[in-house]
Coordinates of C-alpha atoms and ligand atoms in Angstrom, one line a residue:
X1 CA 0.0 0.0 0.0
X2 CA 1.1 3.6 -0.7
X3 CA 0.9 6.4 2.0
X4 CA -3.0 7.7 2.4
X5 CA -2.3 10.8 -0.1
X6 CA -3.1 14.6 1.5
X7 CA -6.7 16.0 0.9
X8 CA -7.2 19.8 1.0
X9 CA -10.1 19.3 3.2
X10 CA -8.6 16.8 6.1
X11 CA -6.3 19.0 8.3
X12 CA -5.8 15.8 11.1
X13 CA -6.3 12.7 12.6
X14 CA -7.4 13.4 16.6
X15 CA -6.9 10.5 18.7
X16 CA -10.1 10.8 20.7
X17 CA -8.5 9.5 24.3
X18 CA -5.6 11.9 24.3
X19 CA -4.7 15.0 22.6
X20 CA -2.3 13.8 20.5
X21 CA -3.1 14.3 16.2
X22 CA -1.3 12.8 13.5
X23 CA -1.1 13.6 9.6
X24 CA -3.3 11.1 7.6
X25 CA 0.0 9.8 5.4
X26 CA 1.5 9.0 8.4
X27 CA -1.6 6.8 10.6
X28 CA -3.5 4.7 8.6
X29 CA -5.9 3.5 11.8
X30 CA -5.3 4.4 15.8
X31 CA -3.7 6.4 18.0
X32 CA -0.1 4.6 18.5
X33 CA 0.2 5.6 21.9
X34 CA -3.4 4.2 22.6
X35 CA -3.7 0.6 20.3
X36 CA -7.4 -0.3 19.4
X37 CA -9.0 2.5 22.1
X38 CA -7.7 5.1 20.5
X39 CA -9.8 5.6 17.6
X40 CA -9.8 8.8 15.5
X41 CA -11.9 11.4 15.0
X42 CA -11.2 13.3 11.2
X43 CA -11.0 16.9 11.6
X44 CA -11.8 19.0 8.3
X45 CA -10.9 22.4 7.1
X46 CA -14.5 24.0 7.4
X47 CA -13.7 27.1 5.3
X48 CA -12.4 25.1 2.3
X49 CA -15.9 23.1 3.4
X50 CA -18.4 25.5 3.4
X51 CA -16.5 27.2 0.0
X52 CA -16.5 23.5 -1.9
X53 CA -20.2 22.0 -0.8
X54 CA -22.9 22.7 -3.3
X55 CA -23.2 19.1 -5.4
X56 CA -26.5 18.9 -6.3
X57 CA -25.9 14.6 -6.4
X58 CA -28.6 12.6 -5.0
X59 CA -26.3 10.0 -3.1
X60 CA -23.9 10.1 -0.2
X61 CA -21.5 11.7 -2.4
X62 CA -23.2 14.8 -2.8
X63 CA -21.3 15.6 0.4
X64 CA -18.0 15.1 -0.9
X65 CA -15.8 17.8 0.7
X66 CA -16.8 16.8 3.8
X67 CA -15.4 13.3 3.1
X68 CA -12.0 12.0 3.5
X69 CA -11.8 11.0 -0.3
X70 CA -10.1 12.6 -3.2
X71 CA -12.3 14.7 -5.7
X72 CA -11.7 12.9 -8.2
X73 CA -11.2 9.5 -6.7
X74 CA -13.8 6.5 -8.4
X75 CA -16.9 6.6 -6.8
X76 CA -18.2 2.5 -6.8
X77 CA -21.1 3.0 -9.4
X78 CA -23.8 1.7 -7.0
X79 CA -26.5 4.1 -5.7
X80 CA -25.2 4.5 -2.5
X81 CA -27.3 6.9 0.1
X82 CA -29.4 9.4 -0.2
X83 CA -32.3 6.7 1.4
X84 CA -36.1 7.7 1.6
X85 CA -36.9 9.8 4.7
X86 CA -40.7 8.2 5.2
X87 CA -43.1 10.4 7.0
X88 CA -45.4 8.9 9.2
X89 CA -47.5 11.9 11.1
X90 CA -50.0 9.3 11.9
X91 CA -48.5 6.7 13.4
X92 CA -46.3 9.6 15.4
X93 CA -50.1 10.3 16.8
X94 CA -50.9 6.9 18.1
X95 CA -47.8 6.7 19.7
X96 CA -47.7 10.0 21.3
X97 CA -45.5 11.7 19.8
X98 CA -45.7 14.8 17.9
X99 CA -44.3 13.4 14.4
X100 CA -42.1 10.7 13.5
X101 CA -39.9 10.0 10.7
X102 CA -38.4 6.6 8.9
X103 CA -34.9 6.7 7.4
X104 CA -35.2 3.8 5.5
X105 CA -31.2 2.8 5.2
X106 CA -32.4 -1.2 4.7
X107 CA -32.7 0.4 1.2
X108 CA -28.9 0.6 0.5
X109 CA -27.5 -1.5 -2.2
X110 CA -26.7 -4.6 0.1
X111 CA -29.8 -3.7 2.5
X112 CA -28.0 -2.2 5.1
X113 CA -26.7 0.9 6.8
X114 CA -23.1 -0.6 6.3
X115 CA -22.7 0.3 2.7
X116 CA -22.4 3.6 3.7
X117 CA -19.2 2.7 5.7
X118 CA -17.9 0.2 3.1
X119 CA -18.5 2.8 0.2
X120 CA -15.6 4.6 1.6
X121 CA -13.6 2.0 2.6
X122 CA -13.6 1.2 -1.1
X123 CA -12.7 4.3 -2.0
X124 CA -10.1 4.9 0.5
X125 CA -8.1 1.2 -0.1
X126 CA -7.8 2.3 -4.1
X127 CA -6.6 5.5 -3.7
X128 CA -3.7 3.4 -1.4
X129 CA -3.9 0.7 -4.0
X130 CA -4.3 -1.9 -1.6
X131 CA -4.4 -5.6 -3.1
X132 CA -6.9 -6.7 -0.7
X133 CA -9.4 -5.3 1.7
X134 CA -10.6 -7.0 5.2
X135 CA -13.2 -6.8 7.4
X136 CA -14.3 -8.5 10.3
X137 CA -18.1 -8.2 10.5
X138 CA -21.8 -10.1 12.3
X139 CA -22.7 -10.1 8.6
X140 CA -23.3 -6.9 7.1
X141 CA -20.7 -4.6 7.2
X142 CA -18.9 -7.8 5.4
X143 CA -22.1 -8.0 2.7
X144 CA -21.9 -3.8 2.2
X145 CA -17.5 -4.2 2.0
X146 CA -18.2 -7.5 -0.5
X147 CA -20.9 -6.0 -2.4
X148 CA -19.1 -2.3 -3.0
X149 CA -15.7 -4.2 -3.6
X150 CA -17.4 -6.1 -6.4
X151 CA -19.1 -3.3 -8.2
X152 CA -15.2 -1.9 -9.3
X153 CA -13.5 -5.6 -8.9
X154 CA -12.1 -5.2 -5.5
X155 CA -11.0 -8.5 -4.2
X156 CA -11.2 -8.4 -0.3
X157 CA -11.2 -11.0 2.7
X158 CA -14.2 -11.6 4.8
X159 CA -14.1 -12.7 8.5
X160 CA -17.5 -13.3 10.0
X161 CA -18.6 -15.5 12.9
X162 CA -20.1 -19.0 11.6
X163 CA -23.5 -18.4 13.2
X164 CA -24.0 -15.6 11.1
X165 CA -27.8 -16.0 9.8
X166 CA -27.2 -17.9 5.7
X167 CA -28.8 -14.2 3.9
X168 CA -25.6 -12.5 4.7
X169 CA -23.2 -15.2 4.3
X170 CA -25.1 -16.2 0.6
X171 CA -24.6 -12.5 0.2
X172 CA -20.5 -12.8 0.9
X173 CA -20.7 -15.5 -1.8
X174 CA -22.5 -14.8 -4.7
X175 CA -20.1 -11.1 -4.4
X176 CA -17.4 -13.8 -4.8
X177 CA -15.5 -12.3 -1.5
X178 CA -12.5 -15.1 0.3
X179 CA -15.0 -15.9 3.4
X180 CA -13.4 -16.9 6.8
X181 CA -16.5 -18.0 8.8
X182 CA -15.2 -17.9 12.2
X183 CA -15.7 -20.6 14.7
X184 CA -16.3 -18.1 16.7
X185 CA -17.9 -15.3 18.1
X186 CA -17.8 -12.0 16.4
X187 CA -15.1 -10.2 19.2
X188 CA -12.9 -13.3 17.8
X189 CA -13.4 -13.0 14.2
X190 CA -12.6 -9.5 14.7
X191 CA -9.7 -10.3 16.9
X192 CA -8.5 -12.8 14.0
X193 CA -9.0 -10.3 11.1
X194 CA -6.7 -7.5 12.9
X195 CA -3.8 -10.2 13.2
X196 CA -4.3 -11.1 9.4
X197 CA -3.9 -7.7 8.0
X198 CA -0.9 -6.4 10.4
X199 CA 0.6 -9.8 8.9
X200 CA -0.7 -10.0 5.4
X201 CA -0.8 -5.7 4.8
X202 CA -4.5 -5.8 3.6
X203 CA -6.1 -2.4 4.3
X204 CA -8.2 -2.8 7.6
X205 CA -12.0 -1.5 7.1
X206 CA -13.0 -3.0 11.2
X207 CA -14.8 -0.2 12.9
X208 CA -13.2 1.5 15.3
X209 CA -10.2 0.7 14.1
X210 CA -10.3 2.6 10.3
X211 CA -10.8 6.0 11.4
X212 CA -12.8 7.1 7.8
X213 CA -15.9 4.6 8.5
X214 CA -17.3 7.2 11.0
X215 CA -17.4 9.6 8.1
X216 CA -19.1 7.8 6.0
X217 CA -21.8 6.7 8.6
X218 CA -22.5 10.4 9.4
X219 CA -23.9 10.9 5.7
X220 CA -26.7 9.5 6.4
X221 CA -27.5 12.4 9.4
X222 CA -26.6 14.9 6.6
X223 CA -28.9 13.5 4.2
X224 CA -31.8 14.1 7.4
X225 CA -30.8 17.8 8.0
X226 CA -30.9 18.3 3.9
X227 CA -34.5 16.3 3.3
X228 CA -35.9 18.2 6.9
X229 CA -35.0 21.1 5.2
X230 CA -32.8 22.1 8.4
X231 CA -35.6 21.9 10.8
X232 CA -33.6 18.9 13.0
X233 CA -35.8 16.9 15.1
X234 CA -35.7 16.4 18.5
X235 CA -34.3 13.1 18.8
X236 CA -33.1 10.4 16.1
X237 CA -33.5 6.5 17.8
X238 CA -31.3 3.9 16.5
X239 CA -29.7 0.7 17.4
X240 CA -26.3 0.8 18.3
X241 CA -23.7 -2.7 18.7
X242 CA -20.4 -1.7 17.9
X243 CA -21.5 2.1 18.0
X244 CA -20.1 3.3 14.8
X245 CA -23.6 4.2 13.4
X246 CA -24.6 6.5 16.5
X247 CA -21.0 8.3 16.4
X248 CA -21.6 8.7 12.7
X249 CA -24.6 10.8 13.7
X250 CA -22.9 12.9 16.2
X251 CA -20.0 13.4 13.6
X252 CA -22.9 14.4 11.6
X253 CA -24.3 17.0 13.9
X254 CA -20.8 18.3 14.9
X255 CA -20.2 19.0 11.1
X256 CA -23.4 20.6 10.9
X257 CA -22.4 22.8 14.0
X258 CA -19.2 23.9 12.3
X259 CA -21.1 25.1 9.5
X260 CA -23.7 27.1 10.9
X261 CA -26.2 24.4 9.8
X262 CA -27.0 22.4 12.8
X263 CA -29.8 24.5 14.9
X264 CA -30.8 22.8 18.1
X265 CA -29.4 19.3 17.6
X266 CA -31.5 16.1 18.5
X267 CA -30.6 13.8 21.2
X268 CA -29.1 10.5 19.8
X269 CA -31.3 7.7 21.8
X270 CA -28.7 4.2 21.6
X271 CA -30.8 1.2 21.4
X272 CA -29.0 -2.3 22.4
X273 CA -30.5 -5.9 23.1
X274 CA -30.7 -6.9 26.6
X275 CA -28.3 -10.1 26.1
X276 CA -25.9 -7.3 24.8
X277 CA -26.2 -4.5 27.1
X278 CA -21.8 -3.1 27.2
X279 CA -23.0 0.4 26.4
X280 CA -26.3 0.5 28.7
X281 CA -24.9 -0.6 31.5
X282 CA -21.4 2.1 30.9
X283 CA -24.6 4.6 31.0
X284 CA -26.3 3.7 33.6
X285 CA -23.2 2.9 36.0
X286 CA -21.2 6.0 34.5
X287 CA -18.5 3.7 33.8
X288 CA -15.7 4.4 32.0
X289 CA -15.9 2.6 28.4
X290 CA -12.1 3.0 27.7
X291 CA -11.1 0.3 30.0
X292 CA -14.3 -1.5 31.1
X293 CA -13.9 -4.7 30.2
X294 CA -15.8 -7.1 27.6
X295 CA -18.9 -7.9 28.6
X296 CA -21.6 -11.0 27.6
X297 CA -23.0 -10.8 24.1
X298 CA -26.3 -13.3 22.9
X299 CA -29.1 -11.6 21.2
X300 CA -31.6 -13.0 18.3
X301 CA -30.6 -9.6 16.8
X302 CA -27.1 -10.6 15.6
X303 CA -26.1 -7.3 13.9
X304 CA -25.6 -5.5 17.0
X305 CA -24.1 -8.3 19.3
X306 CA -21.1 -6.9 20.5
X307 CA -19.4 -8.2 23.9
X308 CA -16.7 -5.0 23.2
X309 CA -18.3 -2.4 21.3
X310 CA -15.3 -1.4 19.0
X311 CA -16.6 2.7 19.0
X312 CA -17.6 2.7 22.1
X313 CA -15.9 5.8 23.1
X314 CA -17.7 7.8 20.1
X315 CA -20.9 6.1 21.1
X316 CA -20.8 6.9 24.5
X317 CA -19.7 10.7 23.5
X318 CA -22.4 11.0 20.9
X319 CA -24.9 10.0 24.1
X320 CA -23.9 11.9 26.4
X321 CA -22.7 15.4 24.2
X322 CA -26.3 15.3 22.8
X323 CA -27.9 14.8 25.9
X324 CA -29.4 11.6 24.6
X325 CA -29.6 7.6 25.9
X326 CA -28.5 4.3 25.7
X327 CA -31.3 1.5 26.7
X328 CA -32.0 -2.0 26.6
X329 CA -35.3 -4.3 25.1
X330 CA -35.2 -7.6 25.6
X331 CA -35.6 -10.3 22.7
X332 CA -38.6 -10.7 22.6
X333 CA -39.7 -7.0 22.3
X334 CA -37.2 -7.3 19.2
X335 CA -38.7 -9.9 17.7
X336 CA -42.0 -8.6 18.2
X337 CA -41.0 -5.3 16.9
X338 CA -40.4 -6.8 13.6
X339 CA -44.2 -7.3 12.2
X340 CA -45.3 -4.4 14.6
X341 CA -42.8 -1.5 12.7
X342 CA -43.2 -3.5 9.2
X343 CA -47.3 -2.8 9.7
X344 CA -47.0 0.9 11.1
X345 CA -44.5 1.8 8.7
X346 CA -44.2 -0.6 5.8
X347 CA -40.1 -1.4 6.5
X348 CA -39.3 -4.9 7.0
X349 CA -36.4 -4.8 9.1
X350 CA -34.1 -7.3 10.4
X351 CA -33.9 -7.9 14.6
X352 CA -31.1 -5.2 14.8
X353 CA -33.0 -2.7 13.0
X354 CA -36.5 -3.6 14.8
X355 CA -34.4 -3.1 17.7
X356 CA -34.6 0.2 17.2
X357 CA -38.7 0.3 16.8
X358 CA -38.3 -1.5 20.3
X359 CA -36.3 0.7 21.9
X360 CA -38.6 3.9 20.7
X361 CA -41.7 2.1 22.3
X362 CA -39.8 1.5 25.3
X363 CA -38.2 5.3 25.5
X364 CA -41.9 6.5 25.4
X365 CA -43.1 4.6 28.1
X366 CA -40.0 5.6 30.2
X367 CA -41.0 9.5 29.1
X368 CA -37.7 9.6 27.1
X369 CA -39.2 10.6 24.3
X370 CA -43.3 12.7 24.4
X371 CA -45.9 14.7 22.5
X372 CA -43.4 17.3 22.3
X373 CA -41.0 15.1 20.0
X374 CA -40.4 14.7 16.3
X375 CA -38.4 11.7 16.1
X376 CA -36.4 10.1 13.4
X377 CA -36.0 6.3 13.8
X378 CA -33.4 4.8 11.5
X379 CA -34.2 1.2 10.0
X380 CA -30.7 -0.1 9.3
X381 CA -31.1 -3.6 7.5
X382 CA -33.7 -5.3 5.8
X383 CA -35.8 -8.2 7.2
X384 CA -34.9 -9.9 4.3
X385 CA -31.5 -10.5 6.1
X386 CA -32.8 -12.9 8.7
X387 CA -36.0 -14.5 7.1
X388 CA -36.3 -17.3 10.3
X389 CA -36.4 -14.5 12.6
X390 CA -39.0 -13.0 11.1
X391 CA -41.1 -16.3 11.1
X392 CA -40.4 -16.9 14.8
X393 CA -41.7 -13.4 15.0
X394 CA -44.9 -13.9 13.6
X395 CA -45.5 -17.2 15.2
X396 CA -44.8 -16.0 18.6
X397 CA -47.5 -13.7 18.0
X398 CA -49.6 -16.6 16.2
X399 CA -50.2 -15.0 12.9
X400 CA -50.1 -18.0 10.7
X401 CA -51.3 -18.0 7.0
X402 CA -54.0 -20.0 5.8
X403 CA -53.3 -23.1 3.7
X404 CA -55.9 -23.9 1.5
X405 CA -57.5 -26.0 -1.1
X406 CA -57.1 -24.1 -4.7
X407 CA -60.7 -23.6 -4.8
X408 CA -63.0 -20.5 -3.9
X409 CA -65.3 -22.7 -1.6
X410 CA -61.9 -23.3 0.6
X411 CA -61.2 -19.6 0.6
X412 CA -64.6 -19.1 1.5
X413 CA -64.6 -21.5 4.3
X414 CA -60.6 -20.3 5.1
X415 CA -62.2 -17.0 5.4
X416 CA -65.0 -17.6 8.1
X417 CA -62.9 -19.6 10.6
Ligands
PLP501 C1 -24.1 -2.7 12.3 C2 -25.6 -2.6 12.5 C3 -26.2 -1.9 13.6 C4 -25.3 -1.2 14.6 O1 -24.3 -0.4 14.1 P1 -23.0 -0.2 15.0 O2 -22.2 0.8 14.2 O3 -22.3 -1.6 15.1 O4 -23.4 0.3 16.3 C5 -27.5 -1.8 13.7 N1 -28.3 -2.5 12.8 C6 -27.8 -3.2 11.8 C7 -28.8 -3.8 10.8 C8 -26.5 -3.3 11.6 O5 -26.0 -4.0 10.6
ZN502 ZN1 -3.9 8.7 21.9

């Protein structure tokens, strides 16, 4: 790989545990002084910003100078962001709340948020020409690298844990990535993947770790201030496991601060499972997350089961700086959260992105969130991901379809019982 070549509009790397920076040639992914902990947070040149931002590009793109990639650096050629902001006034009614909002992000090209990431990964690994590109992943930050990687012939290595649900490893596949499937848990595939690219020099995409994924998560709190027209809402509620999504948002807002742009900005409401609970219980304990130590991870909603959230220190500072929350819902709210938000909303999501629908029922029971709200809830992957879970969903509920004869008299009869 070739040194990570200077961008007018990225001044620094800021290691976010000390106050050391460092020049983007020089530190490809943490702080030195602080290993995997000491993630970085890109700092931009907001004058050469706010003179350069006027694309008038309906993807994540569009936002290009506030990006750590070259102008004119190869875009992939999917349609990547720029996902439908749903209204649903409504629903916001029922709930008690005073409007609500869906960013529908299960629309991305491999039908999660994680393209976002990946996108620039992609983008970041061929401007260093890297011959291969890793990522440790539950499933689909390795679909979104696999996916983007194939649409400009990218080959890249795959480390996910084997119990990763059969959409997202069929997904690996048919991109024609080199799949490790972990026998393992996800903190060991990720563990595993970090040792492979120190020895084999791939370019490392793991979150927390690559420094730019952040950046590319936060377009997608961009693309909300752009399609709100400016007015923010009060509060955006979205699932968090490693915690790259949520600091993406607060990256997000802090960009929109630096420009002038941001208004009064919404508090950032972290959802996790109860069976994976590292950043609730940091919260609720004020703990400190840079040396708290791993704790139990087993959820049905594999996409945020994370026993060490890798950006937990953004996560916890994107809480807490926006005077926000992190809590917990159990599984079976999950699970139950996946028909309920698909008929209230009309997104199918996966358990990790129901999660989320969960965790806003829960946050307006506990008065976290009330009439006075407009809230933005992010769906982050498609129910298509995890098609079982969905069915156990549904038959915990006992919503069962009706087999019948093919004949109208058995429709008929289907129809009165
Ligand atoms: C990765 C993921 C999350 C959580 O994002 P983090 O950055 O790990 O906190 C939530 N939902 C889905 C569907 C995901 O794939
Ligand atoms: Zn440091």
């Amino acid at each position: 790989m070739i040194p990570t070549p200077p961008l007018p509009q990225v001044v620094r790397l800021d290691c976010i545990v000390c106050d050391k920076s460092y020049d983007p040639a020089d530190v490809d992914y943490t702080c030195p002084d602080h290993g995997a902990v000491g993630s970085l947070d890109v700092v931009y040149d907001y004058d050469y910003v706010a003179a350069n931002l006027n694309s008038d590009e309906y993807s994540m793109w569009r936002f290009g100078p506030l990006l750590p990639v070259g102008e004119d650096s190869p875009k992939p050629p999917l349609q990547i962001g720029w996902t439908p902001l749903y209204q649903r006034a409504e629903h916001a009614k029922a709930l008690g709340l005073k409007n609500l909002w869906v960013k529908d992000d299960s629309r991305l090209p491999t039908a999660s948020f994680k393209d976002r990431a990946s996108a620039i990964a992609v983008v970041k690994g061929r401007e260093k020409q890297a011959e291969f590109i890793a990522t440790a992943s539950t499933g689909n930050a390795a679909a979104a690298l696999s996916g983007v990687a194939a649409s400009v012939g990218q080959p890249n290595v795959i480390f996910v844990p084997q119990s990763a649900p059969e959409a997202k490893v069929a997904q690996l596949l048919a991109f024609g990535s080199r799949v490790m499937l972990v026998k393992g848990s996800y903190d060991q595939a990720f563990d595993l993947c970090m040792e492979a690219c120190d020895r084999f020099g791939w370019y490392n995409r793991n979150t927390g770790v690559n420094p730019y994924m952040t950046e590319g998560k936060k377009t997608s709190m961009l693309e909300i201030a752009t399609q709100l027209d400016g007015e923010m809402p009060d509060a955006i509620v979205v699932s968090v496991g490693d915690g790259c999504i949520i600091g993406g948002f607060h990256k997000g807002l802090r960009d929109l601060a630096a420009l002038g742009q941001a208004g009064d900005p919404p508090r950032l409401i972290g959802v996790q499972s109860e069976g994976s609970r590292y950043l609730v219980d940091a919260f609720e304990n004020e703990e400190d997350v840079v040396d708290k130590p791993p704790a139990p991870a087993d959820t049905v909603a594999d996409s945020i089961s994370a026993g060490l959230p890798r950006d937990r220190i953004k996560a916890m500072n994107a809480v807490k700086q926006t005077g926000g929350a992190f809590i917990a819902v159990p599984d079976d709210e999950i699970l139950a959260a996946i028909p309920a938000m698909a008929r209230s909303t009309g997104v199918f999501s996966e358990p990790a992105s129901a999660a989320a629908y969960a965790g806003m029922l829960s946050a307006i029971e506990r008065g976290l969130l009330t009439k006075e709200d407009r809230v933005v809830l992010i769906a982050t992957g498609s129910g298509l991901k995890d098609v079982p879970a969905a069915m156990r969903a549904v038959q915990a509920e006992g919503t069962t379809p009706r087999v019948v004869e093919p004949s109208l008299e058995a429709v008929e009869a289907a129809l009165g019982s």
